């Protein structure tokens, strides 16, 4: 038996009081410890996506991926860059240094967008992007579904927009996005024989 255990058994009253004191101190610290139901998590990662229709992997890597990485690494706050290249597109992960504070993030992402805009004219003709997504790490904390049997898609869309506006008025709500909304379309069906008889082509109608 250890000397500590022997001393504790030799002085039971002191040992009991010490245990009670430790328990009370632990409860006090636990109750006083600051906590939140949804603690904020700072995401210091963004993505850059570029599309090059018809380009092979080598062409995408040489003409898009490498210039993109070089432009990104020009930001002093960048810690790591990793790029995945596939035929027709390049996908770049941008990870910032942990020392970057949440208050600094908007400025860093804005400078990243500016660099990508400056890079765009140097990329192959027909390239779509580079597109910066600084909401890569965002997740939805609540998803709501809206249905309306007997209502048109347009009527449901208007109700969804009203619901979004009301939710944005609630305290603590940062953002509300709509998904699956069907936009209105106008379809034009051409009578090709009638157009041909009048010497009008479908391209002329378009």
Short mmCIF file of C-alpha atoms in Angstrom, two decimals:
data_model
loop_
_atom_site.label_atom_id
_atom_site.label_comp_id
_atom_site.label_asym_id
_atom_site.label_seq_id
_atom_site.Cartn_x
_atom_site.Cartn_y
_atom_site.Cartn_z
CA UNK A 1 0.00 0.00 0.00
CA UNK A 2 1.34 3.42 -0.93
CA UNK A 3 2.30 6.02 1.65
CA UNK A 4 -0.47 8.37 0.43
CA UNK A 5 -3.13 5.70 0.98
CA UNK A 6 -1.76 4.89 4.42
CA UNK A 7 -1.83 8.54 5.46
CA UNK A 8 -5.38 8.91 4.12
CA UNK A 9 -6.57 5.89 6.14
CA UNK A 10 -4.78 7.16 9.23
CA UNK A 11 -6.67 10.49 9.07
CA UNK A 12 -10.18 9.58 7.83
CA UNK A 13 -11.81 12.88 8.82
CA UNK A 14 -9.26 14.94 6.92
CA UNK A 15 -9.53 12.62 3.92
CA UNK A 16 -13.34 12.91 3.90
CA UNK A 17 -13.22 16.71 4.09
CA UNK A 18 -10.61 16.85 1.31
CA UNK A 19 -12.78 14.70 -0.97
CA UNK A 20 -15.84 16.87 -0.26
CA UNK A 21 -13.79 19.98 -1.01
CA UNK A 22 -12.56 18.58 -4.33
CA UNK A 23 -16.11 17.61 -5.36
CA UNK A 24 -17.48 21.06 -4.52
CA UNK A 25 -14.60 22.77 -6.35
CA UNK A 26 -15.25 20.61 -9.41
CA UNK A 27 -18.97 21.43 -9.40
CA UNK A 28 -18.26 25.14 -9.04
CA UNK A 29 -15.81 25.11 -11.95
CA UNK A 30 -18.21 23.10 -14.12
CA UNK A 31 -21.12 25.47 -13.50
CA UNK A 32 -18.98 28.56 -13.99
CA UNK A 33 -17.25 27.28 -17.16
CA UNK A 34 -18.42 29.27 -20.23
CA UNK A 35 -20.20 27.11 -22.78
CA UNK A 36 -22.63 27.42 -25.67
CA UNK A 37 -25.08 24.99 -27.19
CA UNK A 38 -23.55 25.54 -30.64
CA UNK A 39 -19.94 26.63 -30.07
CA UNK A 40 -18.53 28.62 -33.01
CA UNK A 41 -16.01 26.80 -35.17
CA UNK A 42 -13.73 28.89 -37.37
CA UNK A 43 -13.26 27.35 -40.81
CA UNK A 44 -10.05 28.54 -42.44
CA UNK A 45 -10.48 26.60 -45.66
CA UNK A 46 -11.72 27.71 -49.07
CA UNK A 47 -11.83 26.10 -52.50
CA UNK A 48 -11.01 27.38 -55.97
CA UNK A 49 -12.64 25.67 -58.94
CA UNK A 50 -11.81 26.17 -62.62
CA UNK A 51 -13.44 24.50 -65.63
CA UNK A 52 -11.62 24.09 -68.95
CA UNK A 53 -14.03 22.29 -71.31
CA UNK A 54 -12.29 19.75 -73.51
CA UNK A 55 -8.81 20.11 -71.96
CA UNK A 56 -6.82 17.04 -70.92
CA UNK A 57 -5.14 16.60 -67.55
CA UNK A 58 -1.71 17.85 -68.66
CA UNK A 59 -3.13 21.00 -70.18
CA UNK A 60 -5.26 21.74 -67.11
CA UNK A 61 -2.28 21.20 -64.80
CA UNK A 62 0.16 23.33 -66.77
CA UNK A 63 -2.09 26.21 -67.79
CA UNK A 64 -4.58 26.39 -64.91
CA UNK A 65 -3.60 24.45 -61.77
CA UNK A 66 -0.02 25.71 -61.45
CA UNK A 67 -0.79 29.42 -62.10
CA UNK A 68 -3.68 29.16 -59.64
CA UNK A 69 -1.47 27.68 -56.93
CA UNK A 70 1.22 30.31 -57.49
CA UNK A 71 -1.34 33.10 -57.18
CA UNK A 72 -2.83 31.59 -54.03
CA UNK A 73 0.56 31.07 -52.37
CA UNK A 74 1.22 34.78 -52.83
CA UNK A 75 -1.06 35.41 -49.86
CA UNK A 76 1.02 35.42 -46.64
CA UNK A 77 -1.84 33.92 -44.61
CA UNK A 78 -1.92 30.71 -46.70
CA UNK A 79 -0.51 27.65 -44.92
CA UNK A 80 -1.18 24.87 -47.41
CA UNK A 81 -2.48 24.45 -50.98
CA UNK A 82 -3.58 21.16 -52.50
CA UNK A 83 -4.92 20.75 -56.04
CA UNK A 84 -6.79 17.89 -57.70
CA UNK A 85 -6.73 17.87 -61.50
CA UNK A 86 -9.17 16.01 -63.74
CA UNK A 87 -9.90 16.29 -67.45
CA UNK A 88 -11.67 19.61 -67.87
CA UNK A 89 -11.32 21.03 -64.37
CA UNK A 90 -8.99 21.83 -61.46
CA UNK A 91 -10.05 21.84 -57.80
CA UNK A 92 -7.80 23.63 -55.29
CA UNK A 93 -8.04 23.51 -51.48
CA UNK A 94 -6.73 26.61 -49.69
CA UNK A 95 -5.91 26.27 -46.00
CA UNK A 96 -5.00 29.33 -43.95
CA UNK A 97 -2.65 29.57 -41.00
CA UNK A 98 -4.34 28.88 -37.62
CA UNK A 99 -3.18 32.32 -36.44
CA UNK A 100 -5.69 33.99 -38.79
CA UNK A 101 -8.54 35.29 -36.62
CA UNK A 102 -12.24 35.13 -37.59
CA UNK A 103 -12.20 38.93 -37.96
CA UNK A 104 -9.42 38.68 -40.56
CA UNK A 105 -11.09 36.02 -42.70
CA UNK A 106 -13.34 38.31 -44.81
CA UNK A 107 -10.34 40.43 -45.82
CA UNK A 108 -8.23 37.37 -46.69
CA UNK A 109 -10.97 35.80 -48.80
CA UNK A 110 -11.58 39.11 -50.59
CA UNK A 111 -7.89 39.35 -51.47
CA UNK A 112 -8.02 35.75 -52.70
CA UNK A 113 -10.92 36.65 -54.99
CA UNK A 114 -9.03 39.68 -56.28
CA UNK A 115 -6.02 37.50 -57.11
CA UNK A 116 -8.22 35.02 -58.97
CA UNK A 117 -9.86 37.85 -60.93
CA UNK A 118 -6.41 39.15 -61.88
CA UNK A 119 -5.39 35.64 -62.97
CA UNK A 120 -8.45 35.04 -65.17
CA UNK A 121 -7.19 36.82 -68.34
CA UNK A 122 -4.02 34.67 -68.31
CA UNK A 123 -5.94 31.38 -68.36
CA UNK A 124 -6.86 29.53 -71.58
CA UNK A 125 -9.71 30.97 -73.58
CA UNK A 126 -13.03 29.46 -72.57
CA UNK A 127 -11.99 28.80 -68.96
CA UNK A 128 -14.81 29.16 -66.46
CA UNK A 129 -13.44 30.52 -63.20
CA UNK A 130 -11.45 30.50 -61.04
CA UNK A 131 -14.46 30.37 -58.72
CA UNK A 132 -13.73 30.95 -55.02
CA UNK A 133 -15.94 29.32 -52.40
CA UNK A 134 -15.14 30.52 -48.87
CA UNK A 135 -18.23 28.78 -47.45
CA UNK A 136 -16.70 25.37 -47.99
CA UNK A 137 -16.96 24.46 -44.30
CA UNK A 138 -20.43 25.79 -43.60
CA UNK A 139 -23.11 23.31 -42.60
CA UNK A 140 -26.83 23.76 -42.10
CA UNK A 141 -28.01 23.45 -38.50
CA UNK A 142 -31.68 23.17 -39.50
CA UNK A 143 -33.32 22.05 -42.72
CA UNK A 144 -37.01 22.72 -43.31
CA UNK A 145 -39.23 21.34 -46.05
CA UNK A 146 -42.13 23.28 -47.55
CA UNK A 147 -44.91 21.54 -49.45
CA UNK A 148 -48.22 22.77 -50.79
CA UNK A 149 -50.55 20.28 -52.48
CA UNK A 150 -52.69 22.09 -55.00
CA UNK A 151 -50.40 25.12 -55.22
CA UNK A 152 -48.29 25.97 -58.25
CA UNK A 153 -44.51 26.02 -58.16
CA UNK A 154 -44.59 29.81 -58.36
CA UNK A 155 -46.93 30.11 -55.36
CA UNK A 156 -44.76 27.77 -53.28
CA UNK A 157 -41.69 29.76 -54.28
CA UNK A 158 -43.26 33.01 -53.06
CA UNK A 159 -44.20 31.43 -49.73
CA UNK A 160 -40.65 30.07 -49.35
CA UNK A 161 -39.24 33.55 -49.90
CA UNK A 162 -41.61 35.01 -47.30
CA UNK A 163 -40.60 32.31 -44.82
CA UNK A 164 -36.93 33.08 -45.50
CA UNK A 165 -37.48 36.77 -44.83
CA UNK A 166 -39.24 36.03 -41.55
CA UNK A 167 -36.51 33.62 -40.40
CA UNK A 168 -33.84 36.23 -41.10
CA UNK A 169 -35.55 38.53 -38.60
CA UNK A 170 -34.92 36.05 -35.77
CA UNK A 171 -32.01 36.73 -33.46
CA UNK A 172 -29.02 34.48 -34.04
CA UNK A 173 -29.96 33.58 -37.63
CA UNK A 174 -27.01 34.37 -39.88
CA UNK A 175 -28.15 33.01 -43.22
CA UNK A 176 -31.09 31.26 -44.86
CA UNK A 177 -30.76 29.70 -48.29
CA UNK A 178 -33.42 28.20 -50.52
CA UNK A 179 -32.86 24.92 -52.36
CA UNK A 180 -35.00 23.13 -54.90
CA UNK A 181 -36.82 26.30 -55.92
CA UNK A 182 -38.30 26.01 -59.41
CA UNK A 183 -37.93 29.17 -61.44
CA UNK A 184 -40.60 30.16 -63.92
CA UNK A 185 -39.94 29.37 -67.56
CA UNK A 186 -41.51 30.36 -70.83
CA UNK A 187 -41.54 27.62 -73.46
CA UNK A 188 -41.87 28.50 -77.13
CA UNK A 189 -42.85 25.66 -79.48
CA UNK A 190 -42.07 26.37 -83.12
CA UNK A 191 -44.09 25.20 -86.09
CA UNK A 192 -41.15 24.31 -88.30
CA UNK A 193 -43.10 23.69 -91.54
CA UNK A 194 -44.88 27.04 -91.19
CA UNK A 195 -41.60 28.82 -90.54
CA UNK A 196 -39.98 27.14 -93.53
CA UNK A 197 -42.89 28.18 -95.74
CA UNK A 198 -42.27 31.80 -94.77
CA UNK A 199 -38.50 31.54 -95.10
CA UNK A 200 -37.83 31.99 -91.36
CA UNK A 201 -35.23 29.85 -89.60
CA UNK A 202 -35.40 28.76 -85.93
CA UNK A 203 -32.16 30.65 -85.36
CA UNK A 204 -33.84 33.82 -86.60
CA UNK A 205 -36.68 33.33 -84.10
CA UNK A 206 -34.17 32.76 -81.29
#
